[in-house]
Short mmCIF file of C-alpha atoms in Angstrom, two decimals:
data_model
loop_
_atom_site.label_atom_id
_atom_site.label_comp_id
_atom_site.label_asym_id
_atom_site.label_seq_id
_atom_site.Cartn_x
_atom_site.Cartn_y
_atom_site.Cartn_z
CA MET A 26 120.74 81.68 39.43
CA THR A 27 118.23 80.15 37.03
CA ASP A 28 117.31 81.75 33.73
CA ILE A 29 113.88 82.74 34.97
CA ALA A 30 115.32 84.40 38.05
CA TRP A 31 117.79 86.26 35.86
CA ILE A 32 115.03 87.40 33.49
CA ASP A 33 112.96 88.52 36.43
CA ALA A 34 115.87 90.60 37.78
CA ALA A 35 116.55 92.03 34.32
CA LEU A 36 112.89 93.02 33.86
CA THR A 37 112.80 94.66 37.29
CA SER A 38 115.95 96.66 36.70
CA ALA A 39 114.92 97.69 33.16
CA ARG A 40 111.46 98.73 34.29
CA PRO A 41 111.98 102.43 35.18
CA GLN A 42 113.90 103.15 31.98
CA ALA A 43 111.57 101.18 29.68
CA LEU A 44 108.36 102.45 31.25
CA GLY A 45 109.72 106.01 31.28
CA ALA A 46 110.48 105.87 27.55
CA LEU A 47 107.10 104.29 26.75
CA LEU A 48 105.40 107.04 28.73
CA ARG A 49 107.25 109.60 26.62
CA TYR A 50 106.04 107.89 23.42
CA PHE A 51 102.43 107.42 24.41
CA ARG A 52 102.00 110.28 26.90
CA ASP A 53 99.54 108.07 28.73
CA LEU A 54 100.41 106.11 31.83
CA ASP A 55 97.92 103.26 31.36
CA MET A 56 98.97 102.79 27.77
CA ALA A 57 102.65 102.80 28.72
CA GLU A 58 102.04 100.25 31.47
CA GLU A 59 100.12 97.96 29.14
CA ALA A 60 102.87 98.23 26.54
CA PHE A 61 105.49 97.35 29.12
CA GLN A 62 103.41 94.42 30.33
CA GLU A 63 103.09 93.09 26.78
CA ALA A 64 106.81 93.46 26.24
CA CYS A 65 107.56 91.55 29.46
CA LEU A 66 105.28 88.69 28.43
CA ARG A 67 107.12 88.45 25.14
CA ALA A 68 110.48 88.63 26.90
CA LEU A 69 109.49 85.64 29.04
CA ARG A 70 108.75 83.69 25.85
CA HIS A 71 111.71 84.85 23.75
CA TRP A 72 114.63 85.29 26.09
CA PRO A 73 114.85 81.71 27.36
CA GLN A 74 115.00 80.49 23.73
CA ASN A 75 117.12 83.17 22.10
CA GLY A 76 119.17 84.25 25.06
CA PRO A 77 118.86 87.63 26.74
CA PRO A 78 119.29 90.70 24.55
CA ARG A 79 122.35 92.84 25.03
CA GLU A 80 120.13 95.76 26.02
CA PRO A 81 117.06 94.49 27.89
CA ALA A 82 115.59 97.99 28.31
CA ALA A 83 116.01 98.83 24.63
CA TRP A 84 114.40 95.53 23.66
CA LEU A 85 111.44 96.11 25.96
CA ILE A 86 110.90 99.66 24.74
CA LEU A 87 110.94 98.68 21.09
CA VAL A 88 108.75 95.60 21.51
CA GLY A 89 106.36 97.45 23.80
CA ARG A 90 106.05 100.26 21.32
CA ASN A 91 105.61 97.98 18.29
CA VAL A 92 103.00 95.80 19.94
CA THR A 93 100.97 98.77 21.09
CA LEU A 94 101.16 100.57 17.77
CA ASP A 95 100.05 97.39 16.03
CA GLN A 96 97.15 96.99 18.41
CA VAL A 97 96.08 100.56 17.83
CA ARG A 98 96.27 100.04 14.08
CA ARG A 99 94.44 96.75 14.30
CA ARG A 100 91.68 98.28 16.36
CA SER A 101 91.22 101.07 13.86
CA LYS A 102 91.36 98.86 10.76
CA GLN A 103 90.32 95.50 12.17
CA GLU A 104 93.43 93.96 10.65
CA THR A 105 95.12 90.85 11.92
CA LEU A 106 98.21 91.24 14.05
CA PRO A 107 101.46 90.58 12.20
CA ASP A 108 103.37 87.46 12.98
CA GLU A 109 104.91 87.41 16.44
CA ALA A 110 108.37 86.83 14.99
CA VAL A 111 108.14 90.07 13.04
CA ILE A 112 107.29 92.11 16.12
CA SER A 113 110.03 90.71 18.26
CA ASP A 114 112.70 90.45 15.55
CA LEU A 115 114.97 93.22 16.68
CA ASP A 116 118.43 92.06 15.74
CA ASP A 117 119.13 95.09 13.58
CA ALA A 118 116.98 97.69 15.24
CA GLU A 119 118.30 96.99 18.72
CA THR A 120 121.80 98.23 18.04
CA GLU A 121 120.53 101.47 16.64
CA LEU A 122 118.11 102.00 19.48
CA ALA A 123 120.65 101.12 22.13
CA GLU A 124 122.87 103.88 20.87
CA ARG A 125 120.07 106.39 21.10
CA LEU A 126 119.27 105.24 24.62
CA ASP A 127 122.75 106.17 25.71
CA GLY A 128 121.83 109.71 24.90
CA ALA A 129 120.21 112.29 27.09
CA HIS A 130 116.63 111.03 27.14
CA TYR A 131 116.56 108.17 29.57
CA ARG A 132 117.63 110.22 32.56
CA ASP A 133 114.70 112.60 32.12
CA ASP A 134 112.37 109.70 31.29
CA ILE A 135 113.02 108.05 34.63
CA LEU A 136 112.90 111.34 36.49
CA ARG A 137 109.55 112.18 34.86
CA LEU A 138 108.15 108.78 35.77
CA LEU A 139 109.10 109.34 39.40
CA PHE A 140 108.02 112.94 39.33
CA ILE A 141 104.44 112.27 38.23
CA CYS A 142 104.08 110.07 41.33
CA CYS A 143 104.82 113.00 43.64
CA HIS A 144 102.08 115.25 42.37
CA PRO A 145 101.38 117.82 45.10
CA ASP A 146 97.63 117.05 45.06
CA LEU A 147 98.31 113.48 46.14
CA PRO A 148 98.56 112.73 49.86
CA ALA A 149 101.88 111.19 50.86
CA THR A 150 100.54 107.66 51.17
CA GLN A 151 99.14 107.79 47.63
CA GLN A 152 102.39 109.14 46.26
CA ILE A 153 104.23 106.25 47.82
CA ALA A 154 101.73 103.64 46.66
CA LEU A 155 101.85 105.02 43.13
CA ALA A 156 105.65 105.05 43.00
CA LEU A 157 105.87 101.50 44.32
CA ARG A 158 103.34 100.32 41.76
CA ILE A 159 104.57 102.24 38.73
CA VAL A 160 108.29 102.66 39.18
CA SER A 161 109.24 99.71 41.37
CA GLY A 162 106.65 97.42 39.81
CA LEU A 163 105.50 95.91 43.12
CA SER A 164 102.14 94.15 42.86
CA VAL A 165 99.03 95.70 44.41
CA LYS A 166 99.02 92.77 46.82
CA GLN A 167 102.59 93.48 47.96
CA ILE A 168 101.84 97.17 48.44
CA ALA A 169 98.58 96.43 50.28
CA ARG A 170 100.48 94.16 52.65
CA ALA A 171 103.06 96.86 53.34
CA PHE A 172 100.33 99.35 54.21
CA LEU A 173 98.29 96.80 56.16
CA VAL A 174 95.16 97.43 54.10
CA SER A 175 93.09 95.11 51.93
CA GLU A 176 94.03 94.53 48.33
CA THR A 177 90.75 96.09 47.17
CA ALA A 178 91.35 99.22 49.22
CA MET A 179 94.85 99.56 47.80
CA GLU A 180 93.63 98.93 44.27
CA GLN A 181 91.14 101.78 44.70
CA ARG A 182 93.76 104.04 46.21
CA ILE A 183 96.11 103.48 43.28
CA THR A 184 93.34 103.91 40.70
CA ARG A 185 92.30 107.21 42.29
CA ALA A 186 95.89 108.40 42.39
CA LYS A 187 96.37 107.45 38.75
CA SER A 188 93.31 109.33 37.56
CA ARG A 189 94.45 112.38 39.54
CA VAL A 190 97.85 112.15 37.88
CA ALA A 191 96.31 111.66 34.43
CA GLN A 192 94.48 114.98 34.77
CA ALA A 193 97.66 116.76 35.78
CA ASP A 194 99.57 118.40 33.00
CA VAL A 195 103.07 116.94 33.14
CA PRO A 196 105.19 118.48 30.40
CA PHE A 197 106.91 115.97 28.16
CA GLU A 198 109.53 118.31 26.77
CA THR A 199 113.06 117.91 28.05
CA PRO A 200 113.14 119.93 31.28
CA GLY A 201 115.46 122.87 31.75
CA ALA A 202 118.15 122.87 34.44
CA VAL A 203 116.01 124.62 37.06
CA GLU A 204 113.00 122.44 36.44
CA ARG A 205 115.16 119.34 36.51
CA ALA A 206 116.59 120.36 39.87
CA GLU A 207 113.08 120.97 41.23
CA ARG A 208 111.88 117.59 40.01
CA LEU A 209 114.90 115.91 41.50
CA ALA A 210 114.24 117.53 44.90
CA ALA A 211 110.58 116.46 44.86
CA VAL A 212 111.49 112.92 43.88
CA ALA A 213 114.21 112.72 46.54
CA ALA A 214 111.67 113.79 49.16
CA MET A 215 109.32 111.05 48.01
CA VAL A 216 112.06 108.41 48.19
CA TYR A 217 112.74 109.60 51.73
CA LEU A 218 109.01 109.23 52.52
CA ILE A 219 108.96 105.67 51.22
CA PHE A 220 111.92 104.86 53.42
CA ASN A 221 110.31 106.38 56.49
CA GLU A 222 107.12 104.38 55.94
CA GLY A 223 109.25 101.25 56.21
CA TYR A 224 111.59 102.54 58.90
CA SER A 225 108.93 103.74 61.33
CA ALA A 226 107.13 100.39 61.34
CA SER A 227 107.60 97.97 64.19
CA GLY A 228 106.39 94.57 65.36
CA ALA A 229 104.40 92.62 62.80
CA ALA A 230 104.22 95.72 60.61
CA GLU A 231 107.99 95.82 60.57
CA VAL A 232 108.20 92.54 58.67
CA ALA A 233 105.53 93.65 56.21
CA ARG A 234 107.04 97.08 55.67
CA ALA A 235 110.73 96.25 55.59
CA PRO A 236 110.60 95.90 51.77
CA LEU A 237 109.73 99.61 51.64
CA CYS A 238 113.20 100.43 52.97
CA ASP A 239 114.82 98.18 50.37
CA GLU A 240 112.75 99.77 47.61
CA ALA A 241 113.63 103.27 48.78
CA ILE A 242 117.34 102.39 48.74
CA ARG A 243 116.97 100.91 45.28
CA LEU A 244 115.28 104.10 44.04
CA ALA A 245 117.93 106.29 45.71
CA ARG A 246 120.67 104.28 44.00
CA LEU A 247 118.80 104.65 40.71
CA LEU A 248 118.71 108.44 41.17
CA LEU A 249 122.36 108.45 42.11
CA ARG A 250 123.33 106.60 38.95
CA LEU A 251 121.39 109.16 36.91
CA PHE A 252 122.81 112.13 38.81
CA GLN A 253 126.25 110.93 39.84
CA ALA A 254 127.60 114.31 40.85
CA GLU A 255 124.67 115.55 42.98
CA PRO A 256 125.88 115.76 46.59
CA GLU A 257 122.33 115.75 48.02
CA ILE A 258 121.50 112.51 46.19
CA MET A 259 124.73 111.03 47.56
CA GLY A 260 123.62 112.29 50.99
CA LEU A 261 120.15 110.81 50.64
CA THR A 262 121.48 107.41 49.57
CA ALA A 263 124.06 107.46 52.36
CA LEU A 264 121.39 108.41 54.91
CA LEU A 265 119.09 105.55 53.91
CA LEU A 266 121.94 103.02 53.89
CA LEU A 267 123.29 104.11 57.27
CA GLN A 268 119.84 104.03 58.88
CA HIS A 269 118.83 100.72 57.33
CA ALA A 270 122.16 99.17 58.33
CA ARG A 271 120.89 99.18 61.92
CA ALA A 272 117.63 97.40 61.09
CA ALA A 273 118.56 94.04 62.63
CA ALA A 274 119.53 95.68 65.93
CA ARG A 275 116.60 98.08 66.35
CA PHE A 276 114.13 95.58 67.80
CA ASP A 277 114.65 92.67 70.16
CA ALA A 278 113.21 89.18 69.67
CA ASP A 279 109.89 90.30 71.19
CA GLY A 280 109.61 93.29 68.88
CA ASN A 281 110.59 95.80 71.57
CA ILE A 282 112.49 98.92 70.57
CA VAL A 283 116.21 98.80 71.34
CA LEU A 284 117.70 102.29 71.64
CA LEU A 285 120.89 103.20 69.81
CA ASP A 286 122.96 103.07 73.01
CA ASP A 287 121.76 99.54 73.79
CA GLN A 288 121.98 98.08 70.28
CA ASP A 289 124.28 95.17 69.55
CA ARG A 290 126.55 96.91 67.05
CA GLY A 291 127.69 93.52 65.77
CA LEU A 292 124.24 93.16 64.24
CA TRP A 293 124.68 96.28 62.14
CA ASP A 294 125.14 95.63 58.42
CA HIS A 295 128.73 96.68 57.89
CA LYS A 296 128.61 96.43 54.12
CA MET A 297 125.78 98.97 54.01
CA ILE A 298 127.68 101.16 56.45
CA ALA A 299 130.80 101.03 54.28
CA GLU A 300 128.81 102.14 51.25
CA GLY A 301 127.06 104.88 53.21
CA LEU A 302 130.34 106.21 54.60
CA ALA A 303 131.93 106.19 51.14
CA LEU A 304 129.02 108.20 49.77
CA ILE A 305 128.92 110.80 52.54
CA ASP A 306 132.68 111.29 52.22
CA LYS A 307 132.23 111.87 48.49
CA ALA A 308 129.35 114.27 49.06
CA MET A 309 131.25 116.37 51.59
CA ARG A 310 134.01 117.02 49.08
CA HIS A 311 131.54 119.09 47.06
CA ARG A 312 131.25 121.61 49.89
CA HIS A 313 127.61 122.19 49.08
CA ARG A 314 125.68 121.34 52.21
CA GLY A 315 122.12 120.13 52.20
CA PRO A 316 119.72 118.54 54.71
CA TYR A 317 120.23 114.96 53.51
CA GLN A 318 124.00 115.28 53.72
CA VAL A 319 123.86 116.70 57.23
CA GLN A 320 121.51 113.94 58.40
CA ALA A 321 123.74 111.36 56.74
CA ALA A 322 126.78 112.89 58.44
CA ILE A 323 125.03 112.48 61.81
CA ALA A 324 124.15 108.87 61.02
CA ALA A 325 127.77 108.35 59.92
CA LEU A 326 129.08 109.51 63.30
CA HIS A 327 126.90 106.91 65.00
CA ALA A 328 128.01 104.27 62.51
CA ARG A 329 131.69 105.06 63.06
CA ALA A 330 131.45 104.67 66.85
CA ALA A 331 132.48 101.14 67.79
CA ARG A 332 130.88 101.60 71.22
CA PRO A 333 128.17 104.08 72.32
CA GLU A 334 130.68 105.92 74.53
CA ASP A 335 132.87 106.55 71.45
CA THR A 336 130.13 108.65 69.83
CA ASP A 337 131.26 112.16 68.95
CA TRP A 338 128.27 113.93 70.50
CA ALA A 339 129.88 117.38 70.27
CA GLN A 340 130.14 116.99 66.50
CA ILE A 341 126.57 115.68 66.34
CA ASP A 342 125.42 118.75 68.29
CA LEU A 343 127.14 120.98 65.69
CA LEU A 344 125.59 119.06 62.80
CA TYR A 345 122.11 119.38 64.30
CA ALA A 346 122.76 123.10 64.67
CA ALA A 347 123.61 123.17 60.96
CA LEU A 348 120.42 121.24 60.20
CA GLU A 349 118.40 123.71 62.29
CA ALA A 350 119.79 126.49 60.11
CA LEU A 351 119.03 124.64 56.86
CA GLN A 352 115.66 123.26 57.85
CA PRO A 353 114.33 124.87 61.03
CA SER A 354 111.92 122.52 62.79
CA PRO A 355 111.07 121.75 66.42
CA VAL A 356 111.75 118.08 65.71
CA VAL A 357 115.32 118.89 64.66
CA THR A 358 115.81 120.90 67.84
CA LEU A 359 114.40 117.98 69.83
CA ASN A 360 117.00 115.69 68.28
CA ARG A 361 119.70 118.22 68.96
CA ALA A 362 118.69 118.19 72.62
CA VAL A 363 119.67 114.52 72.82
CA ALA A 364 123.20 115.44 71.76
CA VAL A 365 123.17 118.39 74.16
CA SER A 366 122.13 116.12 77.05
CA LYS A 367 125.26 114.02 76.37
CA THR A 368 127.66 116.95 76.14
CA ARG A 369 126.19 119.58 78.46
CA GLY A 370 123.87 117.55 80.64
CA ALA A 371 120.15 116.94 81.09
CA ASP A 372 119.58 120.45 82.50
CA ALA A 373 120.75 122.18 79.34
CA ALA A 374 118.80 119.75 77.18
CA LEU A 375 115.61 120.28 79.13
CA ALA A 376 115.99 124.04 78.84
CA MET A 377 116.38 123.57 75.09
CA ILE A 378 113.18 121.56 74.62
CA GLU A 379 110.89 123.41 77.01
CA PRO A 380 110.17 126.22 74.50
CA LEU A 381 109.02 123.51 72.04
CA ALA A 382 106.21 122.30 74.32
CA ALA A 383 103.41 124.17 72.55
CA ARG A 384 104.41 123.06 69.06
CA LEU A 385 105.13 119.46 70.00
CA SER A 386 102.20 118.95 72.37
CA GLY A 387 100.99 116.00 70.28
CA TYR A 388 104.38 114.45 69.59
CA PHE A 389 105.29 111.13 71.18
CA HIS A 390 109.06 111.63 71.08
CA PHE A 391 108.85 115.03 72.81
CA PHE A 392 107.32 113.49 75.92
CA GLY A 393 109.55 110.43 75.71
CA LEU A 394 112.68 112.58 75.77
CA LYS A 395 111.26 114.99 78.34
CA GLY A 396 110.48 112.08 80.65
CA ALA A 397 113.94 110.63 80.22
CA LEU A 398 115.64 113.96 80.94
CA LEU A 399 113.48 114.57 84.02
CA LEU A 400 114.31 111.08 85.18
CA GLN A 401 118.04 111.79 84.86
CA LEU A 402 117.51 114.91 86.96
CA GLY A 403 115.74 112.88 89.65
CA ARG A 404 112.37 114.60 89.11
CA ALA A 405 110.43 111.34 89.25
CA SER A 406 106.85 112.55 89.48
CA GLU A 407 107.25 114.99 86.58
CA ALA A 408 108.97 112.24 84.58
CA ARG A 409 106.01 109.99 85.24
CA ALA A 410 103.56 112.58 83.95
CA ALA A 411 105.63 113.00 80.76
CA PHE A 412 105.81 109.23 80.22
CA ASP A 413 102.05 108.90 80.72
CA ARG A 414 101.52 111.54 78.06
CA ALA A 415 103.98 109.75 75.72
CA ILE A 416 102.12 106.45 76.04
CA ALA A 417 98.86 108.19 75.15
CA LEU A 418 100.53 109.57 72.01
CA ALA A 419 102.44 106.42 70.95
CA ASN A 420 102.04 105.54 67.27
CA THR A 421 102.93 101.89 67.60
CA ALA A 422 102.60 99.22 70.25
CA ALA A 423 106.40 99.00 70.43
CA GLU A 424 106.67 102.72 71.24
CA ALA A 425 104.12 102.40 74.01
CA ALA A 426 105.81 99.30 75.40
CA HIS A 427 109.16 101.05 75.40
CA ILE A 428 107.87 103.93 77.54
CA ARG A 429 105.95 101.53 79.77
CA ARG A 430 109.25 99.84 80.66
CA HIS A 431 110.56 103.22 81.86
CA LEU A 432 107.42 103.71 83.90
CA ASP A 433 107.58 100.24 85.42
CA ARG A 434 111.13 100.93 86.50
CA LEU A 435 110.07 104.26 87.99
CA ILE A 436 107.27 102.67 89.94
CA LYS A 437 109.56 99.90 91.14
CA ASP A 438 112.24 102.42 92.16
CA SER A 439 109.76 104.59 94.02
CA ALA A 440 108.34 101.49 95.74
CA ALA A 441 111.89 100.55 96.71
CA GLY A 442 112.34 104.12 97.99
CA ASP A 443 109.17 103.82 100.08
CA ASP A 444 110.40 100.51 101.46
CA ALA A 445 113.70 102.09 102.36
CA ARG A 446 111.99 104.95 104.14
CA ALA A 447 109.62 102.58 105.93
CA SER A 448 112.43 100.42 107.20
CA SER A 449 114.61 103.29 108.34
CA MET B 27 151.44 82.22 36.41
CA LEU B 28 149.07 84.37 38.38
CA TYR B 29 145.88 85.48 36.69
CA ALA B 30 143.38 88.08 37.70
CA ILE B 31 139.79 87.17 36.98
CA LEU B 32 137.88 90.40 36.71
CA CYS B 33 134.12 90.12 37.14
CA TYR B 34 131.98 92.36 34.97
CA ASP B 35 128.22 92.44 35.20
CA SER B 36 125.31 94.83 35.00
CA GLU B 37 125.14 96.60 38.30
CA ASP B 38 121.42 97.26 37.77
CA VAL B 39 120.66 93.58 37.49
CA VAL B 40 122.95 92.39 40.26
CA GLY B 41 121.69 95.24 42.44
CA SER B 42 118.08 94.12 41.99
CA TRP B 43 118.73 90.66 43.41
CA THR B 44 117.03 90.16 46.73
CA LYS B 45 119.24 89.43 49.71
CA GLU B 46 118.26 85.77 49.49
CA GLU B 47 119.20 85.58 45.80
CA ASP B 48 122.47 87.35 46.45
CA ASP B 49 123.28 85.06 49.38
CA ALA B 50 122.53 82.01 47.22
CA VAL B 51 124.98 83.16 44.54
CA MET B 52 127.65 83.96 47.12
CA ALA B 53 127.22 80.52 48.69
CA LYS B 54 127.74 78.82 45.34
CA LEU B 55 130.80 80.94 44.61
CA ALA B 56 132.21 80.09 48.03
CA VAL B 57 132.22 76.40 47.05
CA VAL B 58 134.35 77.11 43.98
CA GLN B 59 136.64 79.36 46.00
CA GLN B 60 137.11 76.69 48.66
CA LYS B 61 138.22 74.17 46.02
CA LEU B 62 140.86 76.61 44.79
CA ALA B 63 141.94 77.48 48.31
CA ASP B 64 142.36 73.79 49.17
CA LYS B 65 144.83 73.49 46.31
CA GLY B 66 146.65 76.62 47.43
CA ARG B 67 145.72 78.41 44.24
CA LEU B 68 143.51 81.20 45.57
CA GLY B 69 144.86 84.68 46.12
CA PRO B 70 142.91 87.73 47.27
CA VAL B 71 139.23 87.93 46.42
CA ALA B 72 137.33 91.20 46.39
CA ARG B 73 133.81 92.33 45.77
CA LEU B 74 133.55 96.02 45.06
CA LEU B 75 130.88 98.41 46.32
CA PRO B 76 128.59 99.91 43.65
CA THR B 77 130.20 102.22 41.12
CA THR B 78 128.16 105.07 42.60
CA ALA B 79 130.51 104.87 45.59
CA ALA B 80 133.52 105.27 43.30
CA THR B 81 135.63 108.35 42.72
CA THR B 82 137.97 108.64 39.76
CA ILE B 83 141.15 110.62 39.41
CA ARG B 84 141.85 111.40 35.81
CA LYS B 85 145.58 111.72 35.29
CA GLY B 86 146.97 114.89 33.84
CA ARG B 87 149.09 117.83 34.77
CA GLU B 88 146.45 118.72 37.34
CA PRO B 89 144.73 115.45 38.16
CA LEU B 90 140.97 115.84 37.96
CA VAL B 91 138.77 114.23 40.60
CA ILE B 92 135.41 113.12 39.24
CA ASP B 93 132.47 111.28 40.78
CA GLY B 94 131.65 107.80 39.70
CA PRO B 95 133.56 105.13 37.84
CA PHE B 96 136.02 105.83 35.08
CA ALA B 97 133.77 104.98 32.18
CA GLU B 98 130.03 104.84 31.66
CA THR B 99 129.69 101.28 30.43
CA LYS B 100 126.89 98.77 30.38
CA GLU B 101 128.73 96.34 32.58
CA GLN B 102 130.77 97.35 35.55
CA LEU B 103 133.74 95.83 37.30
CA LEU B 104 132.11 94.37 40.38
CA GLY B 105 134.96 92.38 41.86
CA PHE B 106 138.03 90.27 41.15
CA TYR B 107 139.99 87.17 42.07
CA VAL B 108 143.69 86.43 41.89
CA VAL B 109 144.30 82.77 41.13
CA ASP B 110 147.39 80.69 40.47
CA CYS B 111 147.06 78.74 37.21
CA SER B 112 149.79 77.08 35.19
CA THR B 113 148.13 77.77 31.87
CA LEU B 114 145.55 80.05 30.37
CA ASP B 115 143.34 77.01 29.87
CA GLU B 116 143.43 76.33 33.56
CA ALA B 117 142.55 79.96 34.26
CA LEU B 118 139.67 79.69 31.79
CA ASP B 119 138.45 76.52 33.50
CA THR B 120 138.50 78.32 36.82
CA ALA B 121 136.54 81.21 35.37
CA ARG B 122 134.04 78.74 33.87
CA ASP B 123 133.54 77.20 37.32
CA LEU B 124 132.85 80.65 38.71
CA ALA B 125 130.54 81.42 35.78
CA ARG B 126 128.51 78.29 36.46
CA ALA B 127 128.18 79.30 40.09
CA SER B 128 126.85 82.73 39.13
CA SER B 129 125.07 82.39 35.81
CA SER B 130 124.04 85.97 35.26
CA ALA B 131 124.77 87.62 31.96
CA GLY B 132 128.07 89.35 32.80
CA ALA B 133 131.61 88.53 31.79
CA PHE B 134 134.92 87.55 33.31
CA GLU B 135 138.07 89.10 31.97
CA ILE B 136 141.14 86.94 32.54
CA ARG B 137 144.27 89.03 32.80
CA PRO B 138 147.71 87.76 33.69
CA LEU B 139 149.36 89.67 36.50
CA SER B 140 152.70 91.37 36.04
CA ILE B 141 153.29 92.33 39.66
CA PHE B 142 151.74 90.74 42.70
CA ARG B 143 152.30 91.70 46.29
CA PRO B 144 150.14 89.82 48.73
CA GLY B 145 150.18 92.81 51.06
CA SER B 146 149.84 92.71 54.80
CA LEU B 147 146.09 92.97 55.24
CA THR B 148 144.53 90.47 57.56
CA THR B 149 141.00 91.94 57.12
#
């Protein structure tokens, strides 16, 4: 790896901690971002000559703070900026600062930085855009590409989100235990949202949005390093890893959806699976169940099955039942019905989802599953009606194409049936 | 003499490599490993999962199980090699080759082995 690539990686990984600390100093997001930017520019000049500092984050915080304070002073007194070497000469100060960084602050700094992005006034897409811009440091162009909007539109979206956040009163004192737990839960939910934005994409959008999944995993790992003993953060990280491990197998060469049962399990990323399984095992030891852990446990059962027929559907049914208790939702019940169809048959599954019809009347997957179950039961014309409805509700071209393949087969089968009757 | 070459590096930095960057480093390391293997000097090689996947048992009268790696340090043990070298200098040369193939800021600790059992794993 070249020096520049190493510096780039070091700046990226130091970003949340450095920006979080600068935000605490200046209590102003724009100012903190400018300070970080200045510090990065200086790092690019100094590090190749003098070698990387022992503590990149500490270096960036101190330089960012000094530069900004000097600029403020200069603006107020119209003085000239001190010599560059003075600003960036940190040999002595760095050691002292590094020791302070080891202390309690940086964890809350990073959490605060993430937390301001998930302000409840912001719609989900703005939360995600803001987090990707501020915490992950993606460029507006990269984020715009992921959301399939123009750079100008994304720039506006982020500016609006920032001004909304600036008006919000985020306390800068060290949070108490309860508040910290609440912040952590909100941030975890946002990381999950970022992942889903990437995960639910398909076709051309899949390529553009795949980095969202990587970013979400990176943020989850960051949270996990800050909160090493939190079972739900272990569960969240495990869940994202286990889902993303299947990425290469989820679509065929033409961008069509490949269902779990039909996926080439050799294409799954086994390193990600190993990490996900290790994390869910660790989480379970805490005996403190939460929705992310349960979902990760379900994903783990799929990951552990070498072949689709090895899947422990009975256990998955139980886990979905646990998830229904923790987080009641018709979508969870719908997913449970898939497991039920494998263990108790399509009849039982259909009976389970029929009461959901009113609440899921606009939900693609409801009609997709309903059609598939009806098809298994040989109720072809009802299946067809459900599939038609699913196509009308499809969110992506790949979803629509997937259902259309079912329909085509139905039509072909019924044509074959007609032929058979005609010839008999 | 058998030496263990323990690879320490900042997990944050290594973890922020893109897949392409990571693959490029692994490809370069594979070249060095192949040279050692050709001379029959390469023992087991391991890359460890992130420290967040680690669990530690602290020894004591009632061993304590804790989450995460043993110590909160700046650089983490990310993997290791076992190599056969006749001298420390040779082991250092080998580590330098590996360092050139992966020039991030970490460190290699070279530790002679006292017991080595190749084991029966075939991966």
